Amino acid sequence: ATRVVKLVKILRLLKIVKMLRIFKIPTLLRHLESVFGRGFLRLTTLMSAAILVTHLVACFFHYAAYLAGKDTATWLSIAELE
C-alpha cells in the first residue's frame, strides 16, 4: 500500500512539472534572456539541470537503501537515518 502511495506522489510531481510548461515559462525565459543575456541563462539552465539530476540520483540511492530493509547494513542504517 505504501508503494502505491509513493507512486501516486511521483505522478503528482510529474503533473506539476507538466503544469509549469503550460504557464508562461517560455515568455519568462525570453524576458530573462533579454535582461541577463544568453550566456547567463544557459549557465543557469545548466546548473539547474545538474542540481536536478543530482537530486534525482540521490533520491534513487535513498530509495534503493530503503528497499534493502532494516536487516541489511546500508548507508542509511550506518548513518542512523532510517
Short mmCIF file of C-alpha atoms in Angstrom, two decimals:
data_model
loop_
_atom_site.label_atom_id
_atom_site.label_comp_id
_atom_site.label_asym_id
_atom_site.label_seq_id
_atom_site.Cartn_x
_atom_site.Cartn_y
_atom_site.Cartn_z
CA ALA A 1 0.00 0.00 0.00
CA THR A 2 2.85 2.41 0.77
CA ARG A 3 4.39 1.81 -2.65
CA VAL A 4 1.12 2.79 -4.28
CA VAL A 5 1.03 5.99 -2.24
CA LYS A 6 4.60 6.81 -3.29
CA LEU A 7 3.75 6.13 -6.92
CA VAL A 8 0.77 8.48 -6.68
CA LYS A 9 3.04 11.18 -5.21
CA ILE A 10 5.52 10.74 -8.06
CA LEU A 11 2.71 11.01 -10.61
CA ARG A 12 1.50 14.22 -8.93
CA LEU A 13 5.02 15.64 -9.17
CA LEU A 14 5.08 14.87 -12.88
CA LYS A 15 1.76 16.67 -13.27
CA ILE A 16 3.24 19.72 -11.55
CA VAL A 17 6.14 19.71 -14.00
CA LYS A 18 3.67 19.48 -16.87
CA MET A 19 1.68 22.39 -15.46
CA LEU A 20 4.83 24.52 -15.27
CA ARG A 21 5.22 24.08 -19.02
CA ILE A 22 1.69 25.27 -19.59
CA PHE A 23 2.29 28.51 -17.69
CA LYS A 24 4.25 31.22 -19.37
CA ILE A 25 7.68 29.71 -18.88
CA PRO A 26 8.82 30.46 -22.46
CA THR A 27 7.79 34.10 -22.04
CA LEU A 28 9.63 34.30 -18.74
CA LEU A 29 12.74 32.75 -20.28
CA ARG A 30 12.71 35.26 -23.15
CA HIS A 31 12.43 38.10 -20.67
CA LEU A 32 15.29 36.77 -18.55
CA GLU A 33 17.39 36.34 -21.68
CA SER A 34 16.83 39.95 -22.68
CA VAL A 35 17.72 41.19 -19.18
CA PHE A 36 20.69 38.98 -18.30
CA GLY A 37 21.91 37.76 -21.66
CA ARG A 38 22.01 34.36 -23.29
CA GLY A 39 25.21 33.19 -21.56
CA PHE A 40 23.83 33.75 -18.08
CA LEU A 41 20.61 31.96 -18.96
CA ARG A 42 22.50 28.98 -20.39
CA LEU A 43 24.72 28.78 -17.31
CA THR A 44 21.71 28.97 -15.01
CA THR A 45 19.89 26.31 -17.00
CA LEU A 46 22.92 24.02 -16.94
CA MET A 47 23.39 24.46 -13.19
CA SER A 48 19.69 23.86 -12.54
CA ALA A 49 19.74 20.69 -14.66
CA ALA A 50 22.85 19.43 -12.84
CA ILE A 51 21.24 20.06 -9.45
CA LEU A 52 18.03 18.32 -10.53
CA VAL A 53 19.87 15.26 -11.86
CA THR A 54 22.00 15.08 -8.71
CA HIS A 55 18.87 15.28 -6.57
CA LEU A 56 17.13 12.53 -8.52
CA VAL A 57 20.17 10.24 -8.29
CA ALA A 58 20.31 10.86 -4.53
CA CYS A 59 16.61 10.02 -4.27
CA PHE A 60 17.25 6.79 -6.17
CA PHE A 61 20.08 5.80 -3.81
CA HIS A 62 17.94 6.61 -0.79
CA TYR A 63 15.06 4.54 -2.15
CA ALA A 64 17.37 1.63 -3.03
CA ALA A 65 18.76 1.62 0.52
CA TYR A 66 15.24 1.87 1.89
CA LEU A 67 14.14 -1.14 -0.15
CA ALA A 68 17.06 -3.20 1.20
CA GLY A 69 15.32 -3.22 4.57
CA LYS A 70 16.36 -2.66 8.13
CA ASP A 71 18.13 -6.02 8.42
CA THR A 72 20.71 -5.08 5.78
CA ALA A 73 23.63 -2.77 6.50
CA THR A 74 23.12 0.17 4.17
CA TRP A 75 24.36 3.74 4.29
CA LEU A 76 21.03 4.69 5.84
CA SER A 77 21.44 2.33 8.75
CA ILE A 78 25.13 3.16 9.22
CA ALA A 79 24.37 6.89 9.35
CA GLU A 80 21.30 6.18 11.52
CA LEU A 81 18.99 7.94 9.07
CA GLU A 82 16.28 5.28 8.94
#
